[in-house]
Coordinates of C-alpha atoms in Angstrom, one line a residue:
M265 CA 104.5 105.1 77.1
G266 CA 101.1 98.5 72.6
S267 CA 104.3 99.1 72.9
K268 CA 106.2 98.8 76.1
V269 CA 106.5 102.4 77.2
P270 CA 104.0 102.9 80.1
S271 CA 106.1 105.3 82.1
L272 CA 108.3 107.2 79.8
L273 CA 107.6 110.8 79.3
W274 CA 107.8 110.7 75.5
N275 CA 105.7 113.0 73.4
K276 CA 102.6 111.7 71.5
E277 CA 108.2 113.5 74.5
G278 CA 146.0 119.6 73.2
D279 CA 145.0 118.2 76.8
G280 CA 142.3 116.1 75.4
A281 CA 139.6 118.4 76.8
V282 CA 136.4 118.5 74.8
K283 CA 135.9 121.9 73.2
R284 CA 132.6 123.7 73.8
R285 CA 130.8 125.8 71.4
P286 CA 127.4 127.6 71.8
R287 CA 124.3 126.0 70.4
G288 CA 122.2 128.3 68.3
F289 CA 118.8 127.1 69.6
I290 CA 119.1 126.8 73.3
G291 CA 122.4 128.3 74.2
T292 CA 120.8 130.9 76.4
K293 CA 117.5 131.4 78.1
A294 CA 116.8 134.6 76.2
T295 CA 117.2 132.9 72.9
L296 CA 115.0 130.1 74.0
L297 CA 112.2 132.3 74.9
T298 CA 112.1 134.1 71.6
L299 CA 112.0 130.9 69.6
I300 CA 109.2 129.0 71.4
L301 CA 106.0 129.5 69.4
T302 CA 103.6 126.9 70.9
T303 CA 102.5 126.6 74.6
I304 CA 101.1 124.4 77.2
I305 CA 100.8 124.5 80.9
F306 CA 102.5 121.9 83.0
L307 CA 100.8 121.9 86.4
L308 CA 101.8 119.3 89.0
C309 CA 100.1 117.8 92.0
S310 CA 100.1 114.8 94.1
C311 CA 97.6 113.0 92.0
E312 CA 99.7 112.7 88.9
T313 CA 100.0 109.2 87.6
E314 CA 103.4 107.6 87.1
T315 CA 102.3 106.3 83.7
H316 CA 101.5 109.2 81.5
D317 CA 102.6 111.0 78.4
V318 CA 103.5 114.6 77.9
H319 CA 101.0 116.0 75.5
P320 CA 101.7 118.9 73.2
I321 CA 98.4 120.7 74.3
P322 CA 96.3 119.3 77.1
S323 CA 93.0 118.1 75.6
D324 CA 90.9 119.9 78.2
I325 CA 92.1 123.4 77.1
I326 CA 91.5 123.0 73.4
D327 CA 88.3 124.7 72.1
E328 CA 87.4 125.6 68.6
T329 CA 84.9 128.2 69.7
P330 CA 86.0 131.9 69.6
P331 CA 88.1 132.7 72.7
P332 CA 86.2 134.5 75.4
E333 CA 87.2 137.9 76.7
I334 CA 89.0 138.2 80.0
V335 CA 86.3 138.5 82.6
I336 CA 86.9 139.0 86.3
P337 CA 84.3 136.8 88.2
S338 CA 81.3 138.8 89.2
G339 CA 81.5 137.6 92.8
A340 CA 85.1 138.4 93.2
P341 CA 86.8 141.5 94.5
T342 CA 88.5 143.6 91.8
I343 CA 91.4 144.2 94.1
K344 CA 93.8 141.5 95.2
I345 CA 92.0 138.9 93.2
F346 CA 93.8 135.5 93.4
G347 CA 93.0 133.4 90.4
L348 CA 94.0 130.0 89.1
A349 CA 93.5 128.3 85.8
Y350 CA 90.7 125.8 85.7
A351 CA 89.0 123.5 83.1
S352 CA 85.2 123.7 83.7
T353 CA 84.6 120.7 81.5
G354 CA 87.1 118.6 83.4
S355 CA 86.6 116.5 86.6
L356 CA 87.7 117.6 90.1
N357 CA 87.6 114.0 91.4
P358 CA 91.1 113.7 92.9
I359 CA 91.3 109.9 92.2
T360 CA 90.2 109.9 88.5
C361 CA 90.9 113.5 87.3
K362 CA 92.9 113.5 84.1
S363 CA 92.9 117.3 83.5
R364 CA 96.3 118.8 84.1
L365 CA 94.8 122.1 85.0
N366 CA 92.5 120.6 87.6
L367 CA 95.0 118.2 88.9
S368 CA 97.0 121.2 90.1
L369 CA 94.1 122.3 92.2
I370 CA 93.7 119.0 94.1
P371 CA 96.2 119.8 97.0
L372 CA 94.1 122.8 97.8
M373 CA 91.0 120.7 98.5
Y374 CA 92.3 117.3 99.6
E375 CA 94.9 115.6 101.8
G376 CA 96.5 112.2 101.9
L377 CA 97.7 110.0 104.6
F378 CA 101.1 111.4 103.8
E379 CA 102.6 114.2 101.8
I380 CA 106.0 114.1 100.0
D381 CA 108.4 116.9 100.8
E382 CA 111.1 118.5 98.6
R383 CA 113.6 115.8 99.7
F384 CA 111.2 113.0 98.8
E385 CA 110.5 112.0 102.3
A386 CA 107.0 111.0 103.5
I387 CA 105.5 113.4 106.1
P388 CA 102.4 112.1 108.0
V389 CA 99.3 114.2 107.4
L390 CA 96.0 112.3 108.1
C391 CA 98.1 109.3 109.4
E392 CA 98.8 109.4 113.1
S393 CA 101.2 106.4 113.1
F394 CA 101.9 103.3 111.1
E395 CA 103.8 100.0 111.5
Q396 CA 104.9 97.2 109.2
W397 CA 104.1 93.6 109.9
E398 CA 105.6 91.2 107.3
N399 CA 103.8 92.3 104.0
S400 CA 101.2 94.5 105.7
Y401 CA 100.9 98.1 106.8
I402 CA 98.8 99.0 109.8
I403 CA 97.8 102.7 109.7
R404 CA 96.2 104.6 112.4
I405 CA 94.1 107.7 111.5
K406 CA 94.4 111.0 113.3
S407 CA 91.4 111.8 115.5
G408 CA 89.5 115.0 115.5
I409 CA 89.9 115.6 111.7
H410 CA 86.7 116.6 109.9
F411 CA 85.7 116.8 106.3
S412 CA 84.5 120.1 104.8
D413 CA 80.9 119.1 105.6
G414 CA 81.6 118.7 109.3
T415 CA 81.6 114.9 109.5
E416 CA 84.6 113.2 111.1
L417 CA 87.2 111.3 109.2
K418 CA 87.1 107.6 109.8
A419 CA 89.0 104.5 108.7
R420 CA 86.1 103.6 106.3
D421 CA 86.7 106.8 104.4
V422 CA 90.4 105.9 103.9
K423 CA 89.5 102.4 102.8
Y424 CA 86.9 103.8 100.4
S425 CA 89.4 106.2 98.8
L426 CA 92.2 103.6 98.5
D427 CA 89.8 101.1 97.0
M428 CA 88.9 103.8 94.4
A429 CA 92.6 104.4 93.8
R430 CA 93.0 100.7 92.8
S431 CA 90.3 100.9 90.2
S432 CA 91.1 100.8 86.5
N433 CA 90.1 104.4 85.8
S434 CA 92.3 105.8 88.7
V435 CA 95.5 107.8 88.1
Y436 CA 97.0 105.7 90.9
T437 CA 96.4 102.2 89.6
N438 CA 100.0 101.5 88.7
R439 CA 101.4 103.0 91.9
I440 CA 99.5 100.7 94.2
K441 CA 99.4 97.6 92.0
H442 CA 101.0 95.6 94.8
V443 CA 98.1 96.1 97.1
S444 CA 96.2 92.8 97.5
G445 CA 93.6 94.0 100.0
I446 CA 92.5 96.7 102.4
T447 CA 90.7 95.9 105.7
T448 CA 89.1 98.3 108.2
L449 CA 90.2 97.1 111.7
S450 CA 88.4 99.8 113.7
E451 CA 87.1 103.3 113.2
S452 CA 90.7 104.6 113.3
E453 CA 92.7 101.7 111.8
I454 CA 93.2 100.0 108.5
R455 CA 95.4 97.3 107.3
I456 CA 96.9 97.3 103.8
D457 CA 98.1 93.9 102.6
L458 CA 100.8 93.8 99.9
T459 CA 101.9 91.1 97.5
K460 CA 105.5 91.7 98.4
K461 CA 107.4 93.6 101.1
I462 CA 107.7 97.3 100.3
G463 CA 109.7 98.9 103.1
R464 CA 108.8 102.5 102.4
F465 CA 105.3 102.1 101.1
E466 CA 104.3 105.3 102.8
L467 CA 106.1 107.2 100.0
L468 CA 103.3 106.0 97.7
L469 CA 100.4 107.0 100.1
D470 CA 100.0 110.6 99.3
I471 CA 96.8 109.6 97.6
P472 CA 93.9 112.1 98.3
I473 CA 91.3 110.9 100.8
V474 CA 87.6 111.7 100.2
K475 CA 84.5 111.0 102.2
Q476 CA 82.9 107.6 101.7
G477 CA 80.1 107.7 99.1
S478 CA 81.0 111.2 97.7
A479 CA 82.9 110.0 94.6
D480 CA 80.0 110.8 92.3
L481 CA 79.8 114.5 93.3
S482 CA 81.3 117.1 91.0
S483 CA 83.9 117.7 93.7
P484 CA 84.0 114.9 96.3
I485 CA 84.2 116.0 100.0
G486 CA 87.7 116.4 101.3
T487 CA 89.6 117.6 104.4
G488 CA 91.8 120.2 102.7
P489 CA 92.1 124.0 103.3
Y490 CA 89.6 124.9 100.6
V491 CA 86.2 123.9 99.3
Y492 CA 85.0 124.0 95.7
V493 CA 82.0 126.2 95.0
E494 CA 79.8 126.9 92.0
D495 CA 77.7 130.0 92.0
G496 CA 76.0 130.5 88.6
E497 CA 78.8 130.9 86.1
D498 CA 81.4 131.6 88.8
Y499 CA 83.7 128.9 90.1
F500 CA 85.9 129.4 93.1
L501 CA 87.4 127.9 96.2
R502 CA 86.5 129.2 99.6
S503 CA 88.2 128.5 102.9
N504 CA 87.1 125.3 104.6
P505 CA 85.8 126.4 108.0
N506 CA 86.4 122.8 109.3
W507 CA 90.0 122.6 108.4
W508 CA 91.9 121.0 111.2
R509 CA 95.3 122.6 110.6
D510 CA 96.2 125.7 112.5
W511 CA 97.8 127.3 109.5
S512 CA 97.0 130.6 107.9
R513 CA 95.6 130.7 104.5
P514 CA 96.7 133.7 102.4
Y515 CA 93.4 134.1 100.6
S516 CA 89.9 133.3 101.8
R517 CA 88.7 133.0 98.2
I518 CA 90.6 131.7 95.2
D519 CA 88.8 132.3 91.8
L520 CA 88.9 129.6 89.2
I521 CA 89.3 131.0 85.7
N522 CA 88.0 128.8 83.0
T523 CA 90.8 128.5 80.4
P524 CA 89.4 126.8 77.3
E525 CA 92.4 127.6 75.1
A526 CA 96.1 127.2 75.7
D527 CA 96.8 130.7 74.4
L528 CA 94.4 132.2 77.0
L529 CA 96.5 130.9 79.8
I530 CA 99.3 133.4 78.8
N531 CA 96.8 136.2 78.3
F532 CA 95.0 135.7 81.6
F533 CA 98.3 135.5 83.5
E534 CA 99.8 138.6 81.9
A535 CA 96.6 140.5 82.6
G536 CA 96.7 139.5 86.2
V537 CA 93.5 137.5 86.3
I538 CA 95.4 134.3 86.7
T539 CA 97.8 134.9 89.6
M540 CA 99.9 131.8 89.7
V541 CA 100.9 129.0 87.3
G542 CA 103.1 126.0 87.3
N543 CA 105.5 125.6 84.3
D544 CA 107.7 123.0 82.7
Y545 CA 110.3 125.0 80.7
T546 CA 111.8 121.9 79.1
A547 CA 108.5 120.3 78.0
T548 CA 107.9 119.5 74.3
D549 CA 105.9 122.7 73.9
P550 CA 106.9 125.0 76.9
V551 CA 105.0 128.0 77.9
V552 CA 106.5 131.5 77.6
F553 CA 105.0 134.1 79.9
G554 CA 105.6 137.8 79.8
G555 CA 105.0 140.6 82.3
D556 CA 106.3 141.1 85.7
Y557 CA 106.4 138.0 87.8
E558 CA 108.5 136.0 90.3
E559 CA 109.7 132.4 89.9
W560 CA 110.5 129.5 92.2
T561 CA 111.9 126.3 91.0
F562 CA 111.6 122.8 92.5
T563 CA 113.1 119.4 91.8
T564 CA 111.1 116.6 90.3
S565 CA 111.5 112.8 90.0
T566 CA 111.7 113.1 86.2
M567 CA 115.0 111.7 84.9
Y568 CA 116.9 111.9 81.6
Y569 CA 119.1 108.9 81.1
L570 CA 121.0 106.8 78.6
G571 CA 119.8 103.2 78.1
F572 CA 122.0 100.5 76.5
N573 CA 121.5 97.4 74.4
A574 CA 122.8 94.8 76.8
A575 CA 121.7 91.8 74.7
S576 CA 123.7 92.5 71.5
G577 CA 126.5 94.7 70.2
P578 CA 129.3 96.4 72.0
M579 CA 127.2 97.7 74.9
Q580 CA 126.9 94.2 76.3
N581 CA 130.2 95.1 78.0
P582 CA 129.5 97.0 81.3
N583 CA 132.9 98.6 81.1
L584 CA 131.9 100.3 77.9
R585 CA 128.6 101.4 79.3
R586 CA 130.5 103.0 82.2
A587 CA 132.9 104.6 79.7
I588 CA 130.0 106.3 78.0
G589 CA 128.8 107.6 81.4
Y590 CA 132.2 109.2 82.1
A591 CA 132.0 111.1 78.8
I592 CA 128.8 113.0 79.9
D593 CA 129.5 116.5 81.2
R594 CA 126.3 116.7 83.2
E595 CA 126.9 120.1 84.7
Y596 CA 127.4 121.7 81.3
I597 CA 124.3 120.0 79.9
C598 CA 122.2 121.3 82.8
E599 CA 123.6 124.8 82.4
A600 CA 123.5 125.1 78.6
E601 CA 121.1 122.6 77.1
M602 CA 118.5 122.6 79.9
V603 CA 118.9 126.3 80.6
R604 CA 119.4 125.5 84.3
Y605 CA 116.1 123.8 84.7
A606 CA 117.8 120.5 85.8
D607 CA 120.1 119.0 88.4
P608 CA 123.0 116.9 87.3
A609 CA 122.9 113.3 88.6
T610 CA 125.1 110.2 88.2
L611 CA 122.8 108.1 90.3
P612 CA 119.1 107.3 89.5
I613 CA 117.7 109.2 92.5
S614 CA 117.2 112.9 93.0
P615 CA 120.3 114.7 94.3
Q616 CA 117.9 116.3 96.9
S617 CA 117.2 112.9 98.5
R618 CA 119.2 111.8 101.6
L619 CA 119.8 108.5 99.8
Y620 CA 121.8 110.2 97.1
N621 CA 125.3 109.3 98.3
E622 CA 127.8 111.9 97.2
K623 CA 130.8 109.6 97.7
V624 CA 129.3 107.0 95.3
A625 CA 128.2 109.7 92.9
D626 CA 131.6 111.4 92.7
K627 CA 133.2 108.2 91.6
Y628 CA 131.2 108.3 88.3
R629 CA 131.3 111.9 87.5
F630 CA 132.6 113.4 84.2
S631 CA 136.1 112.1 83.5
L632 CA 137.6 111.8 80.1
D633 CA 140.7 110.0 81.6
M634 CA 138.5 107.3 83.0
M635 CA 136.6 107.0 79.7
E636 CA 139.9 106.6 77.7
E637 CA 141.2 104.0 80.2
L638 CA 138.0 101.9 79.9
L639 CA 138.0 102.1 76.1
Y640 CA 141.7 101.0 76.0
E641 CA 141.0 98.1 78.3
A642 CA 138.1 97.0 76.0
G643 CA 140.5 96.9 73.0
Y644 CA 139.5 100.2 71.4
S645 CA 141.9 102.8 70.1
E646 CA 142.3 105.4 67.4
E647 CA 143.2 102.6 64.9
K648 CA 140.2 100.6 66.1
P649 CA 137.5 103.0 67.2
L650 CA 134.3 102.1 69.0
E651 CA 131.2 102.5 66.8
V652 CA 127.8 103.1 68.3
N653 CA 124.3 103.9 67.1
I654 CA 122.3 106.3 69.3
I655 CA 118.6 107.0 68.9
V656 CA 116.5 109.8 70.4
N657 CA 113.0 111.1 70.0
S658 CA 113.4 114.3 68.0
E659 CA 110.1 116.0 69.0
N660 CA 111.5 117.5 72.2
A661 CA 114.2 120.1 71.5
F662 CA 115.8 119.6 74.9
K663 CA 116.2 115.9 74.7
L664 CA 117.5 116.3 71.2
A665 CA 120.0 119.0 72.3
C666 CA 121.2 116.8 75.2
C667 CA 121.7 113.9 72.9
E668 CA 123.5 115.9 70.2
R669 CA 125.9 117.3 72.9
I670 CA 126.7 113.8 74.1
A671 CA 127.2 112.5 70.6
E672 CA 129.5 115.4 69.8
D673 CA 131.6 114.8 72.9
L674 CA 131.9 111.1 72.1
R675 CA 133.0 111.9 68.6
A676 CA 135.6 114.3 70.1
M677 CA 137.0 111.2 72.0
G678 CA 137.3 109.2 68.8
I679 CA 134.1 107.2 69.0
V680 CA 132.2 106.8 65.7
V681 CA 128.7 107.8 66.4
T682 CA 125.6 107.4 64.3
L683 CA 122.8 109.6 65.7
Q684 CA 119.3 108.8 64.6
N685 CA 116.6 111.3 65.3
Y686 CA 113.2 109.6 65.2
K687 CA 109.6 110.8 65.4
W688 CA 107.7 109.3 68.2
E689 CA 106.2 106.2 66.5
D690 CA 109.5 105.3 64.8
Y691 CA 111.4 105.8 68.1
V692 CA 109.1 103.4 69.9
A693 CA 109.3 100.9 67.2
A694 CA 113.1 101.0 67.2
L695 CA 113.1 100.5 71.0
N696 CA 110.9 97.5 70.8
R697 CA 113.0 96.0 68.0
G698 CA 116.2 96.6 70.0
S699 CA 117.5 98.6 67.0
F700 CA 120.0 100.7 68.9
D701 CA 123.2 100.5 70.9
I702 CA 122.3 103.5 73.1
Y703 CA 119.1 105.5 73.5
L704 CA 118.2 108.7 75.3
A705 CA 115.0 108.7 77.3
E706 CA 113.0 110.5 80.0
V707 CA 111.1 108.8 82.8
K708 CA 109.1 110.0 85.7
L709 CA 109.9 107.8 88.7
Q710 CA 107.8 107.2 91.7
S711 CA 108.7 109.0 95.0
D712 CA 110.5 105.9 96.2
F713 CA 112.6 105.9 92.9
D714 CA 111.8 102.2 92.3
M715 CA 114.0 101.0 89.4
T716 CA 112.1 97.8 88.8
E717 CA 110.6 98.7 85.4
L718 CA 114.0 99.9 84.1
I719 CA 116.4 97.2 85.2
S720 CA 114.5 94.0 86.2
A721 CA 114.3 91.1 83.7
N722 CA 110.5 91.7 83.1
G723 CA 110.6 95.5 83.5
S724 CA 108.4 97.2 80.9
L725 CA 111.1 99.8 80.3
N726 CA 114.0 97.4 80.1
F727 CA 114.4 97.8 76.3
G728 CA 118.1 96.8 76.4
K729 CA 117.2 93.3 77.9
Y730 CA 119.6 93.8 80.8
Y731 CA 119.7 91.0 83.4
S732 CA 121.8 90.4 86.5
E733 CA 120.8 88.0 89.2
N734 CA 122.9 89.9 91.7
M735 CA 121.2 93.2 90.8
E736 CA 117.7 91.6 91.1
E737 CA 118.6 90.5 94.6
L738 CA 120.0 93.9 95.6
L739 CA 117.0 95.7 94.2
A740 CA 114.6 93.4 96.2
Q741 CA 116.6 94.1 99.4
Y742 CA 116.7 97.8 98.7
L743 CA 112.9 98.0 98.1
A744 CA 112.2 95.9 101.2
A745 CA 114.2 98.1 103.5
D746 CA 112.3 100.5 105.8
S747 CA 113.1 104.2 106.2
D748 CA 115.5 103.6 109.1
S749 CA 117.6 100.9 107.4
V750 CA 117.5 101.9 103.7
E751 CA 120.3 104.5 104.2
E752 CA 122.7 101.7 105.0
L753 CA 121.8 99.8 101.8
A754 CA 121.7 102.7 99.4
P755 CA 125.5 103.0 98.8
L756 CA 125.8 99.3 98.0
F757 CA 122.7 99.3 95.7
Y758 CA 123.6 102.5 93.8
G759 CA 127.3 101.7 93.7
S760 CA 126.6 98.2 92.2
L761 CA 124.1 99.7 89.8
A762 CA 126.6 102.3 88.6
E763 CA 129.2 99.5 88.1
E764 CA 126.8 97.5 86.0
A765 CA 125.4 100.6 84.3
P766 CA 122.3 99.1 82.6
I767 CA 121.3 102.8 82.4
V768 CA 123.4 105.9 82.9
P769 CA 121.5 108.9 84.6
I770 CA 122.1 112.3 83.2
L771 CA 119.9 114.7 85.2
F772 CA 116.7 115.3 87.0
K773 CA 114.4 118.0 85.7
R774 CA 113.3 121.1 87.7
N775 CA 110.0 122.7 87.1
A776 CA 108.8 126.2 88.2
V777 CA 106.0 128.1 89.8
L778 CA 105.4 131.6 88.5
A779 CA 103.3 134.3 90.4
R780 CA 102.6 137.9 89.8
R781 CA 105.2 140.0 91.6
G782 CA 104.3 140.9 95.1
V783 CA 101.4 138.5 95.5
I784 CA 103.3 135.8 97.3
S785 CA 106.0 136.4 99.8
T786 CA 107.0 132.8 100.6
I787 CA 106.5 129.5 98.9
T788 CA 108.3 126.2 99.0
P789 CA 106.7 124.3 96.1
T790 CA 107.2 120.5 95.7
Q791 CA 106.4 118.1 92.9
S792 CA 103.4 116.9 94.8
N793 CA 102.1 120.4 95.8
I794 CA 103.1 123.5 94.0
Y795 CA 101.3 125.7 96.7
Y796 CA 103.1 124.2 99.6
G797 CA 104.1 126.9 102.2
M798 CA 102.4 129.7 100.3
K799 CA 102.1 133.0 102.1
N800 CA 101.1 136.5 100.9

């Protein structure tokens, strides 16, 4: 996501009413599941970088050797085994791990200063308290917390971990790019200096903390509920006896099942050897599991949106950009095209967030009357129709279906639409050339839903060359606001952004956790931790 796509999840991803007709490919979930032939696992955790691609098959589960038989680990009980997928050739370093399978395991072994809940709020974990002072954060570490080896957590360990996160091979480099320095003030305090004021920086500090000097271990020492163990050819997690939280753990041992092939993931899950998996049903190559299982869904910060060419062509007019936004029937798209694995959104922040202002959002919902009025005001009519060129990456069936639905609805309103479906390389080239009026894209936003890269003058994802001095100022004010004051600024910021409409949000994706029936009684998964609140 050189080309300028560091954060986009592309692959290589009578009454004038618009009539609906079913789509053959993804009209229902059942039809979808019978047509998908290729599979991957999408497993989430707090360590996932904000600048990554969705790959057709994760590189760490491709193996040309003959697939192994399903084997229950020799040291594991044959009854009530709890197994998770694992890549034995991948790293378990929570700062540098690139394996999707292993990344999903990180919350079981490591904790951060904060964790991000289902409403995208920062909840203190290893942090006792914090305060902002100009462009700095002073963070006090909780006392009495020990690593799995029995040593006590100190400020030096936090500094060590955050310094690692700033390195070039870290999955967090982009997230904390505005950190200019980290200083240990005492055994229990650190100061983080920033290049600019970020009022809710705590939302970016769910970075795993490891013991100083342990980064070179196969699994660095952490403070989480479990510890990684290798015993011959067996790999498993055992309960951490030094864990500081007085929370029950449903299993004292979690077996790690080496999964060298994508196909084996399905086989192992259906056989009951792998107990629980995360899944992205709307990925480029989604997984289809069989058998008897339960499912829980959770919201993500991954957004589908329309971008516009604000530098040339008809979309320079913000009224026309808003007109296009009014033509999008988001509820229908989420129900039919995204098979319910998405939440409709008219603002570029998750509807689960307290900052998603319903009063502002309602003003920009689906309305063909408003669309027709704006088109008329801009000088367009049946005799002089608006003509637009829309581009989309064709390699994800869900993005393509959403774009086709939007194009069809625009045509029903008299707009002349040329829809160009591009393979990945051609799509990126067209974006960089500005060869579009409108494009459909997908982006994973940070937990603070920072829009800088999408709408600022130098934003790496501002393909439409949008610029507004007023919006730059509002964005800076919004990002500088702390957790207590940001709720007052949110309606102004998001209302102004919706009026300007440099982009038009469509939806936020939902992902899922699947578990063998009866194994888990309660779970409240989040984007950062799919195991959160798990009980048996």
